[in-house]
Each structure stands twice: as structure tokens, then as C-alpha cells.
mmCIF file of C-alpha atoms and ligand atoms in Angstrom:
data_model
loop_
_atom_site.group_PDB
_atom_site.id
_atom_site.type_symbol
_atom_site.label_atom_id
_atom_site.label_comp_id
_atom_site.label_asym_id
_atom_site.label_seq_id
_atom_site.Cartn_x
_atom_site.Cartn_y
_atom_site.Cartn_z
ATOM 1 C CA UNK A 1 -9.187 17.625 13.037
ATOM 2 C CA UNK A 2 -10.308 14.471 15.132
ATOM 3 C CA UNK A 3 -9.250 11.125 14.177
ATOM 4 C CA UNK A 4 -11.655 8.484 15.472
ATOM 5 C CA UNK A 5 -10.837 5.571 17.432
ATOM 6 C CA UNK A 6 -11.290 3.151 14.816
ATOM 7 C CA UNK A 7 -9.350 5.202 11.963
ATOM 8 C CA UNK A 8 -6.297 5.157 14.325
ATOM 9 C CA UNK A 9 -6.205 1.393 15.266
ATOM 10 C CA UNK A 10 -6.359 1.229 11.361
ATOM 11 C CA UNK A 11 -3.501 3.213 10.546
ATOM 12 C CA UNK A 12 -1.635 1.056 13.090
ATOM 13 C CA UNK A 13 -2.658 -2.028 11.591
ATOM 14 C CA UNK A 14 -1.337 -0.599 8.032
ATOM 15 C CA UNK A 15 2.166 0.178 9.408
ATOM 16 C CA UNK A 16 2.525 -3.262 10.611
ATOM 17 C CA UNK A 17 1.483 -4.067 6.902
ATOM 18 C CA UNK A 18 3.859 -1.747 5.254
ATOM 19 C CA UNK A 19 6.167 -3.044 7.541
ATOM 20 C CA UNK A 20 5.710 -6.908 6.827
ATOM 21 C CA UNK A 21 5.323 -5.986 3.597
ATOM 22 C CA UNK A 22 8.652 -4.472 3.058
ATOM 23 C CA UNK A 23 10.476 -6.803 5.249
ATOM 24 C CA UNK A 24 8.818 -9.742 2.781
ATOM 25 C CA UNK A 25 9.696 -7.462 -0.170
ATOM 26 C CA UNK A 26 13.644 -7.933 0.779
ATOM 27 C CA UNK A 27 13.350 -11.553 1.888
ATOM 28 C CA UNK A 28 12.262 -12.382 -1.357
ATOM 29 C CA UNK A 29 14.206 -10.097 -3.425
ATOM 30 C CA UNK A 30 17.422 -11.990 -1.857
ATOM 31 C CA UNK A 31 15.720 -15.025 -2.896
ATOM 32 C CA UNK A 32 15.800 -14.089 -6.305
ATOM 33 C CA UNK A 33 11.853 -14.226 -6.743
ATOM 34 C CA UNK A 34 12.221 -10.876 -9.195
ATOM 35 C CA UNK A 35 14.565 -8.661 -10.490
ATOM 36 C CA UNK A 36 15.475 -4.835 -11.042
ATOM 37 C CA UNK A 37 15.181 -3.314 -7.332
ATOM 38 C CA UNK A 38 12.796 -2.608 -4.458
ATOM 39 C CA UNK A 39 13.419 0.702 -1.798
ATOM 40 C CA UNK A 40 11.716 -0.189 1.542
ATOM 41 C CA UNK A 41 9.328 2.318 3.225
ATOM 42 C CA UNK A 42 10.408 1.506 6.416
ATOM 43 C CA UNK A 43 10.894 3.690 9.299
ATOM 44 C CA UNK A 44 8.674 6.340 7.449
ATOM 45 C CA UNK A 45 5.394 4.758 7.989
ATOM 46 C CA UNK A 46 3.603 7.239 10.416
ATOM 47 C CA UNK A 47 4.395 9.899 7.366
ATOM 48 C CA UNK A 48 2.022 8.604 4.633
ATOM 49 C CA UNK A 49 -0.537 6.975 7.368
ATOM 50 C CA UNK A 50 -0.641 10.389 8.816
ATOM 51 C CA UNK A 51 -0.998 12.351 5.858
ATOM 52 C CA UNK A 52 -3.597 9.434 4.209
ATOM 53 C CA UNK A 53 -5.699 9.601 7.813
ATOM 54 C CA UNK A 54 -7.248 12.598 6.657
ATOM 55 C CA UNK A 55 -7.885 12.525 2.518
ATOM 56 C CA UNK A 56 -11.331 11.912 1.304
ATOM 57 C CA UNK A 57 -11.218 8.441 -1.177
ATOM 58 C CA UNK A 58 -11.761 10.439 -4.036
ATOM 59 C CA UNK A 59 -8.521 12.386 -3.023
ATOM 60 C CA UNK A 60 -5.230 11.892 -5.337
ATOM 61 C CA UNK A 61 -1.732 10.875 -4.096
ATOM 62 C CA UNK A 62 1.257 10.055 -6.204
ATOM 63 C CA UNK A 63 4.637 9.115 -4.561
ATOM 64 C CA UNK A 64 7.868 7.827 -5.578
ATOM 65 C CA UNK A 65 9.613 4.428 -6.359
ATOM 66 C CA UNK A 66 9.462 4.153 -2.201
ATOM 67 C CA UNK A 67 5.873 3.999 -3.027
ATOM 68 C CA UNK A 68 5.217 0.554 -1.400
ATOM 69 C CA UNK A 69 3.772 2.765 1.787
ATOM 70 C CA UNK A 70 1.549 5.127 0.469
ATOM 71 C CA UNK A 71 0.107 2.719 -2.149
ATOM 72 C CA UNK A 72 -1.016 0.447 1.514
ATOM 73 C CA UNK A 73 -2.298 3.928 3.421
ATOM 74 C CA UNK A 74 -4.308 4.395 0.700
ATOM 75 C CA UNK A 75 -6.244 1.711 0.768
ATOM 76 C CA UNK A 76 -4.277 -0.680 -2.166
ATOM 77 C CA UNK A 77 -4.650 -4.392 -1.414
ATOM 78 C CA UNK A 78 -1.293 -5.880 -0.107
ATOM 79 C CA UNK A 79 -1.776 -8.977 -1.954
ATOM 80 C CA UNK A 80 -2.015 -7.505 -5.628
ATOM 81 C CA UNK A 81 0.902 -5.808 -4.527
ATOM 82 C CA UNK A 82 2.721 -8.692 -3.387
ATOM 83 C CA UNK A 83 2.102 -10.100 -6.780
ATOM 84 C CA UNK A 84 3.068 -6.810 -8.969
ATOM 85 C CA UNK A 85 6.401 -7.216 -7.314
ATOM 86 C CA UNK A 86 6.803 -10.554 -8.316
ATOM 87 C CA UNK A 87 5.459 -9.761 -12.280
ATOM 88 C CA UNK A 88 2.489 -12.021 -11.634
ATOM 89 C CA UNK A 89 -0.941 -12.064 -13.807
ATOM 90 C CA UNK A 90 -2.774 -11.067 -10.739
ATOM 91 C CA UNK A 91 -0.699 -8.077 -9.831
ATOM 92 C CA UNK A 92 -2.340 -4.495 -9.368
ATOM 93 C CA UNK A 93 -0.871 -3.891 -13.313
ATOM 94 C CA UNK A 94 -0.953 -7.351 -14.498
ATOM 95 C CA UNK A 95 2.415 -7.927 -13.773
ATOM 96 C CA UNK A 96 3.730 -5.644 -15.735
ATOM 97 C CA UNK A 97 4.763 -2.458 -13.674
ATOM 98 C CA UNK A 98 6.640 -3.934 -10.712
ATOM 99 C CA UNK A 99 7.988 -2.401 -7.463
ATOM 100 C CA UNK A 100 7.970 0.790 -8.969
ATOM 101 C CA UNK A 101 5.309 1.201 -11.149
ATOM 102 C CA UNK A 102 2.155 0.279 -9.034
ATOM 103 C CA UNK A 103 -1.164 2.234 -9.598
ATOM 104 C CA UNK A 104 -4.556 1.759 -8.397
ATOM 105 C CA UNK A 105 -6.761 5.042 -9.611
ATOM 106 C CA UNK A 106 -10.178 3.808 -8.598
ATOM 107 C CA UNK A 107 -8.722 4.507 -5.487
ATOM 108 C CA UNK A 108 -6.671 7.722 -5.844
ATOM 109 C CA UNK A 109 -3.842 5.977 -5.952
ATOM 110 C CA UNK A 110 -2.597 7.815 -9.061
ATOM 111 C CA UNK A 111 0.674 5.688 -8.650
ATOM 112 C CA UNK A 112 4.675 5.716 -7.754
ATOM 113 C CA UNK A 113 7.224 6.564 -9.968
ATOM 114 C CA UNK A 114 10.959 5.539 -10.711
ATOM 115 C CA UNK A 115 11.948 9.205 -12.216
ATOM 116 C CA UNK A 116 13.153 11.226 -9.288
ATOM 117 C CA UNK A 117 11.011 14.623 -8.903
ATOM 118 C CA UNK A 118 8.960 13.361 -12.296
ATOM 119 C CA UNK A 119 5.679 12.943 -10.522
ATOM 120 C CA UNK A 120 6.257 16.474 -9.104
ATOM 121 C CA UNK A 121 5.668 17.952 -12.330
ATOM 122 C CA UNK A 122 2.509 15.559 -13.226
ATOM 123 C CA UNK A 123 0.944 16.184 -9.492
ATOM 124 C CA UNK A 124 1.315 19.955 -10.341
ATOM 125 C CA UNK A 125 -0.864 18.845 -13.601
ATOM 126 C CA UNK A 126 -3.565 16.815 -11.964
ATOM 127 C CA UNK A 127 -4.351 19.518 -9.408
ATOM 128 C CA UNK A 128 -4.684 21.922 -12.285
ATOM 129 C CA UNK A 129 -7.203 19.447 -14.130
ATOM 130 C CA UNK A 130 -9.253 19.347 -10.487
ATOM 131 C CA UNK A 131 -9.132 22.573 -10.054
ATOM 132 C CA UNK A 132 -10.416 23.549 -13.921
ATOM 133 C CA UNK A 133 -13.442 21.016 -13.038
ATOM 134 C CA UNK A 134 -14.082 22.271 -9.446
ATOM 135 C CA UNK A 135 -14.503 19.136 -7.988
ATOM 136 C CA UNK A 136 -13.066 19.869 -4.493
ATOM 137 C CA UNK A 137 -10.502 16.571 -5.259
ATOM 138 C CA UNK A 138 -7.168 17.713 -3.571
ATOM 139 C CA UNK A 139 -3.934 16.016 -4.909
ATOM 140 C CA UNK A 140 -0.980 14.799 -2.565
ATOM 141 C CA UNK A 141 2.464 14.497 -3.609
ATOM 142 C CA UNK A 142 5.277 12.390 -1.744
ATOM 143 C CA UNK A 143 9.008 12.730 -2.612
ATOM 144 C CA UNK A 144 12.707 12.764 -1.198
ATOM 145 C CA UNK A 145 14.957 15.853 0.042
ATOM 146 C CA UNK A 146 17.352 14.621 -3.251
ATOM 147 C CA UNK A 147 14.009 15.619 -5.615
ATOM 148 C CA UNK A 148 13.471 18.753 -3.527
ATOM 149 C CA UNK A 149 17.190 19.525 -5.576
ATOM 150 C CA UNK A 150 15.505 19.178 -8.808
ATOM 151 C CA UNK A 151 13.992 21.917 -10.795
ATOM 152 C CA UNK A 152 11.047 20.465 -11.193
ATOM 153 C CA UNK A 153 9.968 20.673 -7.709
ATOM 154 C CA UNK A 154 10.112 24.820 -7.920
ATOM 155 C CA UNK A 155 8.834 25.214 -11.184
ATOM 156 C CA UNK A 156 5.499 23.148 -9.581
ATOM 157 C CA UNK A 157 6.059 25.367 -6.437
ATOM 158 C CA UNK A 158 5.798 28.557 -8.654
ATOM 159 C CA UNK A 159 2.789 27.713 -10.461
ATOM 160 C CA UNK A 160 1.040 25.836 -7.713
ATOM 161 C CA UNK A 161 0.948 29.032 -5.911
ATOM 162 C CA UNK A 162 0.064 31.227 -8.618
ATOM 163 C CA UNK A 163 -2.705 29.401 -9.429
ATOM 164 C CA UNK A 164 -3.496 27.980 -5.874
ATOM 165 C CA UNK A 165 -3.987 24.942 -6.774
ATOM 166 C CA UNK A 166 -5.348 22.007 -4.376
ATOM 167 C CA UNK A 167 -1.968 20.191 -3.792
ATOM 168 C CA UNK A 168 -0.035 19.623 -1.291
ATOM 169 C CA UNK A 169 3.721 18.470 -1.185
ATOM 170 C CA UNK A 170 4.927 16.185 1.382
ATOM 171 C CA UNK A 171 8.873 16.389 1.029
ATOM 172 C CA UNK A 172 10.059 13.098 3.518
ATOM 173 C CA UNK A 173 13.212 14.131 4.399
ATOM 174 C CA UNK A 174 14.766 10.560 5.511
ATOM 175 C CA UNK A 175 18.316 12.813 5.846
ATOM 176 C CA UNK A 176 19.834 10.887 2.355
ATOM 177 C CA UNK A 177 19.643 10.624 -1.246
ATOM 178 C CA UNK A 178 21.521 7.285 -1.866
ATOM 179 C CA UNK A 179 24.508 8.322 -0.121
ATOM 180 C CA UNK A 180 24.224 12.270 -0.242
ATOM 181 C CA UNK A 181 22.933 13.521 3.372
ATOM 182 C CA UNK A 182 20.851 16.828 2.832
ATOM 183 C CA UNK A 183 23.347 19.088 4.222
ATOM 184 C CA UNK A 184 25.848 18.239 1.282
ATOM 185 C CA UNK A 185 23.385 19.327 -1.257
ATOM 186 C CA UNK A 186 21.182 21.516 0.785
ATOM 187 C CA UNK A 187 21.042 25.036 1.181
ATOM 188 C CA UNK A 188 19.137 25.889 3.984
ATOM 189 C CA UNK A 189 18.627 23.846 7.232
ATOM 190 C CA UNK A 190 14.994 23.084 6.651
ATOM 191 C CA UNK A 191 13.614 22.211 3.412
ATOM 192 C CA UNK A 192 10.498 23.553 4.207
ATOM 193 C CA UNK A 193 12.186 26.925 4.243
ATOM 194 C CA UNK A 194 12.242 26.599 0.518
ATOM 195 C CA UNK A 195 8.558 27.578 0.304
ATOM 196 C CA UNK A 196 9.172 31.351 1.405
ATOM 197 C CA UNK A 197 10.590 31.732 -1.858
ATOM 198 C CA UNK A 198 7.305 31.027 -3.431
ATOM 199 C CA UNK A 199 5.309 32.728 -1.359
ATOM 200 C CA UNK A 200 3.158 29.478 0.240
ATOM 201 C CA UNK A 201 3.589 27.800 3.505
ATOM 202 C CA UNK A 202 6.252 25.697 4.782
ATOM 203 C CA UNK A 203 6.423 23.740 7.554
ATOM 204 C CA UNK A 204 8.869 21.154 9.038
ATOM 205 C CA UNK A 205 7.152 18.126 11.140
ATOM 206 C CA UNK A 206 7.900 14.910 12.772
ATOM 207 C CA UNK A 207 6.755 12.633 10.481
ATOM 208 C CA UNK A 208 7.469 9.790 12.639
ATOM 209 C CA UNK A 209 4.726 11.266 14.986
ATOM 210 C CA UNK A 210 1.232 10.692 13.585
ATOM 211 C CA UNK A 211 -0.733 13.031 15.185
ATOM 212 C CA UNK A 212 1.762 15.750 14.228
ATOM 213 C CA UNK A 213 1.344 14.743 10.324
ATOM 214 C CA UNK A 214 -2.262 14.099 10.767
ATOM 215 C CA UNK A 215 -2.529 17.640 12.032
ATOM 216 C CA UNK A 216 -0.404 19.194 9.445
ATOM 217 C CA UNK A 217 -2.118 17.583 6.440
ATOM 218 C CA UNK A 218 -5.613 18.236 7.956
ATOM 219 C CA UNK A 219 -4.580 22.217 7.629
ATOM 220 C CA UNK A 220 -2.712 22.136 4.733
ATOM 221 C CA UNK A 221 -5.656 19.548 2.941
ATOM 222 C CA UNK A 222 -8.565 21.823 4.330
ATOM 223 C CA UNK A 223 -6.658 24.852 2.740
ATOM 224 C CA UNK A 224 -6.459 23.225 -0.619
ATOM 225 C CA UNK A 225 -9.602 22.453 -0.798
ATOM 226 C CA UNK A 226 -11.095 25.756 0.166
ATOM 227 C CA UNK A 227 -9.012 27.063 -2.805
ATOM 228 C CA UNK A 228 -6.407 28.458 -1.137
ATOM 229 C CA UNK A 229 -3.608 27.039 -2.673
ATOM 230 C CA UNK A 230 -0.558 24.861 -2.047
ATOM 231 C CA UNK A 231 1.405 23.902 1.315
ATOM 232 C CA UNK A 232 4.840 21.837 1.678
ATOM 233 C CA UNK A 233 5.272 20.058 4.281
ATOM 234 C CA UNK A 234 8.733 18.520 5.520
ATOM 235 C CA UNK A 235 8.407 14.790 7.304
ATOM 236 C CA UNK A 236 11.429 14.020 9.155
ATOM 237 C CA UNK A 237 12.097 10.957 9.146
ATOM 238 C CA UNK A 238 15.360 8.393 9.490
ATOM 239 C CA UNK A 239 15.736 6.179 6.621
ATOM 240 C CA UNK A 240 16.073 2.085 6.934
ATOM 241 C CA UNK A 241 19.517 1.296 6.868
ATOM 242 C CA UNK A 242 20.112 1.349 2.939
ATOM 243 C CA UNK A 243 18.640 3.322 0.037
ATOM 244 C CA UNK A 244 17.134 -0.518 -1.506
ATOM 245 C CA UNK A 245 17.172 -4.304 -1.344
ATOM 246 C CA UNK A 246 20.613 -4.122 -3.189
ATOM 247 C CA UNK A 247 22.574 -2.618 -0.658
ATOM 248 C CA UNK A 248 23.445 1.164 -1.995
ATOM 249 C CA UNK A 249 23.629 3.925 0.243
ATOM 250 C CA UNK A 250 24.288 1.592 3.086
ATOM 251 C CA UNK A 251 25.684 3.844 5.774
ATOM 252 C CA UNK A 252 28.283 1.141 6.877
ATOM 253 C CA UNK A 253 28.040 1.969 10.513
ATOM 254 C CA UNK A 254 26.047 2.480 13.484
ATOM 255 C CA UNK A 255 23.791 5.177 11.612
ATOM 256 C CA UNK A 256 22.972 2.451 9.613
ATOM 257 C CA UNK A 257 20.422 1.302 12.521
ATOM 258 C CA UNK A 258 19.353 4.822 14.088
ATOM 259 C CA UNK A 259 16.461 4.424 12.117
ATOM 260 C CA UNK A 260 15.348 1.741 14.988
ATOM 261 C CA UNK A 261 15.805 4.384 17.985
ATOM 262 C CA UNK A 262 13.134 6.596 16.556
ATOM 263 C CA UNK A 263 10.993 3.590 15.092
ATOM 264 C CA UNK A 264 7.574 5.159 14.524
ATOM 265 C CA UNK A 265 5.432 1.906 14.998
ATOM 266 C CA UNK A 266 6.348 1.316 18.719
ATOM 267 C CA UNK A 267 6.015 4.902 19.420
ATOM 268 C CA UNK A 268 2.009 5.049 18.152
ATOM 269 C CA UNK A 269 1.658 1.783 19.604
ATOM 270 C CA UNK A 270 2.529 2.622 22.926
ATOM 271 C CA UNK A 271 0.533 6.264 22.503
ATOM 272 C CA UNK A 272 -2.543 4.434 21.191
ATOM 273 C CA UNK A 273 -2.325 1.891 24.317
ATOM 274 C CA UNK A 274 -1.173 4.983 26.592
ATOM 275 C CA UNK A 275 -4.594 6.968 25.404
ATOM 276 C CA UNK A 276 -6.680 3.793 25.982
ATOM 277 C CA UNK A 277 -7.615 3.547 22.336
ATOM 278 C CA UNK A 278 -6.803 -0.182 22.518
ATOM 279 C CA UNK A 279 -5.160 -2.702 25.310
ATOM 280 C CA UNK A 280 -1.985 -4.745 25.148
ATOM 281 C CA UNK A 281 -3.710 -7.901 24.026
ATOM 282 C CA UNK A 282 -5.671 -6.371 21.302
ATOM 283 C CA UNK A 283 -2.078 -4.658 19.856
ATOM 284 C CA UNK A 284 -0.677 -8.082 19.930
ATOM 285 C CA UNK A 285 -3.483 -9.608 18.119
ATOM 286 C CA UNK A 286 -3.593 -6.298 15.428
ATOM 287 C CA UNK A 287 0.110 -7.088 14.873
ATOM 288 C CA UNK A 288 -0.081 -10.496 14.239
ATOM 289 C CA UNK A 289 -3.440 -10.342 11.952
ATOM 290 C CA UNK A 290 -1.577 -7.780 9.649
ATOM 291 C CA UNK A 291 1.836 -10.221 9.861
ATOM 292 C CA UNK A 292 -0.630 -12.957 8.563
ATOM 293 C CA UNK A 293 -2.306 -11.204 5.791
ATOM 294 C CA UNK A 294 1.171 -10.658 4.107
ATOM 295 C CA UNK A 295 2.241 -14.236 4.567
ATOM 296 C CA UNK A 296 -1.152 -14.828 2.520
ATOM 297 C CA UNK A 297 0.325 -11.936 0.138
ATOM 298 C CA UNK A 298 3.283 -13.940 -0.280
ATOM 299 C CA UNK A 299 1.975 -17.383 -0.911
ATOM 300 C CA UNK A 300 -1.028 -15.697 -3.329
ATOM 301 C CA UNK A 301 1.952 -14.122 -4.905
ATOM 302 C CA UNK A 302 4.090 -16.944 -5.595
ATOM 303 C CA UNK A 303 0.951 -19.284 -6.688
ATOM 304 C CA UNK A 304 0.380 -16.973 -9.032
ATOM 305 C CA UNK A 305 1.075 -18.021 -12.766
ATOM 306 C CA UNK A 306 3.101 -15.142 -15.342
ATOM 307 C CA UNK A 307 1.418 -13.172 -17.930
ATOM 308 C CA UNK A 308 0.406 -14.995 -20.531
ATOM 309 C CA UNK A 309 2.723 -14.391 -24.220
ATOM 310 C CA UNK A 310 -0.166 -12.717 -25.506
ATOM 311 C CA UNK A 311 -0.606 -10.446 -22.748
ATOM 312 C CA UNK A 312 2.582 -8.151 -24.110
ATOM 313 C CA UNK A 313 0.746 -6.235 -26.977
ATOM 314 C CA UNK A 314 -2.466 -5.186 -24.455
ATOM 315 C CA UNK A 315 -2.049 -1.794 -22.480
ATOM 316 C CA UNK A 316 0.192 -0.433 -24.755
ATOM 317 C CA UNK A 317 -0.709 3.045 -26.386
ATOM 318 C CA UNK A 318 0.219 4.343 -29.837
HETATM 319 C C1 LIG B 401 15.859 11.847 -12.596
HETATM 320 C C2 LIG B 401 16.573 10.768 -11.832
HETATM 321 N N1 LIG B 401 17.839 10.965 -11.448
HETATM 322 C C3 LIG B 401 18.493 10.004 -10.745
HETATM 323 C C4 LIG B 401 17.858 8.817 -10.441
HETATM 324 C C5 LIG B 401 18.606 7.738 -9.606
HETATM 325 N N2 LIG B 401 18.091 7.788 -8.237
HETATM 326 C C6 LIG B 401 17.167 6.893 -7.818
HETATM 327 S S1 LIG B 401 16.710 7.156 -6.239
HETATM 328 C C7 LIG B 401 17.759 8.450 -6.070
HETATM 329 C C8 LIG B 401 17.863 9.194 -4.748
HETATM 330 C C9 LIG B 401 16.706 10.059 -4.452
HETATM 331 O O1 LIG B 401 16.714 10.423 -3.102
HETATM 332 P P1 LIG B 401 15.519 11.137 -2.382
HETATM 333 O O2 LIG B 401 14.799 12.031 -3.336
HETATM 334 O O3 LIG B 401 16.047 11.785 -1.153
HETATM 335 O O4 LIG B 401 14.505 9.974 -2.020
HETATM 336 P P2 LIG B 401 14.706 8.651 -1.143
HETATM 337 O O5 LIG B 401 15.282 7.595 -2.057
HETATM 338 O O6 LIG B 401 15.616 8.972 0.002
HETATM 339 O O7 LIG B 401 13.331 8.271 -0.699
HETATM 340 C C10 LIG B 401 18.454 8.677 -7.242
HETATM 341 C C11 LIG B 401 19.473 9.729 -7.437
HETATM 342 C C12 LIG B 401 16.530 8.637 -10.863
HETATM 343 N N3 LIG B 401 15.836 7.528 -10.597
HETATM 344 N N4 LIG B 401 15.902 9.636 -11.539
#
């Protein structure tokens, strides 16, 4: 696996995006621009940067109702975002889908999803379909250690490896499930340890580390797409102080802001500068570019008119 230059400063750029992103997200969620709810990626942005570093486009990833981050490592334009998550016309589903129901599947962004553990079960599906047409299209699925507790998740594990199918499960492990930290509802120290039972690999990474989840997908992508079945990987990460924008699962303490000693967006920056990949003055400009493309998300966004009336009877399926 060997990550090019370019393809790094990249992913760097999209964490600052996810980051601005998310941080806008809040702002304007307190400002009452939309409703219902919105669960920051932040402090997990190396994970699905890491992992999305090394899919081919025409490679599938699903991911949860924290989806904000993949969606952005995938390619999906920040702006239609911006304006999903207000319920604008010009969203990425017409308005009509929200924070947690964004899709983009012209570019393999199959979607996120507000069901805990539900896209598990539909990943476990679309690898199936890929593998039944032999297209060499490997499927990605990102989810919490709360839907690693659902039965779901080892139902998919047990026929995944069965039928080897080209999918591979990226549990991010931010340490809680609202308010539940994984040792109250956990079993075993390491998620990944969960695998044995099903007779595919496990493996438990930093996911705050790039080049460690870069590396770990790279195997465990490679080895579903030579056919050789399914791999779950464990990202450690520390989640953002509270579960969403309305303030559940707030820790109430100082471990409400550990998530900013192990940061991951300083840490690449400083190992991309460290490795001569780009200098201090280029950083500064990356980070400010990507902090002015989401102000331009969030003014697009807000010029942006409603769905028309009419627009309520289209996309609907009976
Ligand atoms: C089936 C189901 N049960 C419960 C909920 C309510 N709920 C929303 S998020 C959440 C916590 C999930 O935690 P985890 O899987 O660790 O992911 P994280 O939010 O930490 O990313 C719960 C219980 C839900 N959306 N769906």
C-alpha cells in the first residue's frame, strides 16, 4: 500500500472539511436553521479518510447517522450537504432526507442511516449482490461499538464469512453509545475480538492514525476483493464531547474534552509537514481553503429556496 503525496494532502484537506463542516452543522443547529438532530464526526476523521484513501470510486460504503464524515471522504460535495441539512431544494436528496439520510450512489456513497446496526444487515446484502455479479466492487460498512451489541451485526458476521463476501466492517469504537461506555455493555476488551467467533479476522487499530487505517483497510480491502472474504476492523477513536447537537451523552466533565488531546487533524498535520509532504505555509493555506469552501456551503445553503408543495408526491415508491 503507498499513498501518494497528493492523495494525502487531500485527505487532510477533507478533515478540515468534515471538521468545518460539523462545527457549522452545530452553529446552525443552535440557530434553529433545521430541526430533528445532527451527531458530529468529529475527532474520528482520520478513521473514514483512512479507510476511503484506499477504495476504488466504484467501491460501496454505508455508515451511520454520524455519516456527515464518510459521506465528505468519499468524495460527496460539502455544499449539497450543507443544504440536505437544512431541507433545501438543492440538497444531495432534494431536501428531503436530512442529516441522517444523505446518499450519493453515483459515487458509492450508498448512504447513512438513523437505525442503529440497520445498514449492517443491508451492507451484508449489497456485498452478496457484488459478489453474485463478480464485479470486484468491495462494500464498506461504518458503525458504533453500541451496534456491535446488536444481533444484526453477527448474523452479517456469520454469513459474510460463509460466503466470503467482499465487505469489510469498520466498527469506530469512540468508547460510548449515548451515555453507555463499551465496558458496561461489552464483553470482551476489544471488539475486534468478536470476529474469532466467526472465524474471520479481527483487528483493533488507531483510527486516529491514518497510516495505521490506511494500512489496515488496504489488507483487509485487497482480501475482499480477491474473494477472500470479510475483515472487522476496530477504529479507536475518542468521541466529541456529546453524542449530538442536542446535548445527550454529554460526559459532564473533563472527559468531555479528551477527545482534543488525541485530536487526529494536528497529529497528520504535523506528520505530513514532519515527512516533507507539504510546508507550514502550504498547511495554513489548505486549512483555510477548506474553512472557506464551507462558509460557501453555508451561505449556498441558506440561499437556497424549500421544496416546492408539489415536490412531496415525487420519490415516493408504492
Ligand atoms: C435500533 C435503534 N435503537 C436505538 C436507537 C437510538 N440511538 C441512536 S444513536 C444510539 C447510540 C449508538 O451508539 P454507537 O453505535 O456506539 O454509535 P455512536 O453514536 O457512538 O457513533 C442509540 C441507542 C436507534 N437510532 N436505533
Amino acid at each position: 500500500m503507498d499513498i501518494s503525496a497528493d492523495k494525502k494532502i487531500d485527505a487532510l484537506r477533507r478533515m478540515w472539511l468534515i471538521r468545518f463542516f460539523e462545527e457549522a452543522a452545530i452553529r446552525l443547529y443552535g440557530e434553529r436553521h433545521y430541526r430533528g438532530s445532527t451527531h458530529p464526526y468529529i475527532a474520528q476523521e482520520a478513521t473514514a479518510l483512512g479507510v476511503c484513501a484506499v477504495l476504488q470510486p466504484k467501491d460501496l460504503v454505508l455508515a451511520t447517522y454520524r455519516g456527515h464524515g464518510a459521506a465528505i471522504a468519499k468524495g460527496v460535495d460539502p455544499r449539497r450537504m450543507m443544504a440536505e441539512l437544512l431541507g433545501k431544494a438543492t440538497g444531495l436528496c432534494g431536501g428531503k432526507g436530512g442529516s441522517m439520510h444523505m446518499s450519493q450512489v453515483d459515487l458509492g456513497f450508498v448512504g447513512s442511516n438513523a437505525i442503529v446496526s440497520g445498514h449492517i444487515g443491508i451492507a451484508g446484502g449489497m456485498a452478496l449482490a457484488h459478489q453474485l455479479d463478480n464485479d470486484g466492487v468491495v462494500t464498506v460498512c461504518f458503525f458504533g461499538d453500541g451496534a456491535s451489541c446488536e444481533g444484526v451485526f453477527y448474523e452479517t458476521l456469520n454469513m459474510a464469512q460463509l460466503w466470503k463476501l467482499p465487505l469489510v466492517l469498520v466498527v469506530e469504537n469512540n468508547e460510548y453509545a449515548i451515555s453507555t461506555h463499551y465496558t458496561q455493555s461489552i464483553s470482551v476488551p476489544f471488539i475486534s475480538q468478536r470476529a474469532q467467533g466467526f472465524g474471520l479476522p479481527g483487528v483493533t487499530i488507531d483510527g486516529r492514525n491514518f497510516d495505521a487505517v490506511a494500512q489496515t483497510a488496504s489488507e483487509a480491502v485487497e482480501r475482499a476483493r480477491r474473494g477472500d472474504g470479510p475483515t472487522l476492523i476496530e477504529a479507536k477513536t475518542v468521541r466529541w464531547s456529546r453524542h449530538s447537537a442536542v446535548a445527550a451523552g454529554g460526559a459532564g466533565s473533563a472527559a468531555a474534552d479528551r477527545w482534543k488531546e488525541t485530536d487526529p487533524i494536528p497529529r497528520f498535520r504535523a506528520e505530513l509537514i514532519s515527512a516533507g509532504v507539504l510546508d507550514e505555509a502550504e498547511a495554513v493555506e489548505l486549512e483555510q481553503a477548506a474553512r472557506v469552501e464551507i462558509e460557501g456551503a453555508v451561505e449556498f445553503a441558506l440561499a437556497s429556496p424549500y421544496p416546492e408543495l408539489s415536490a412531496l408526491t415525487e420519490d415516493i415508491y408504492a
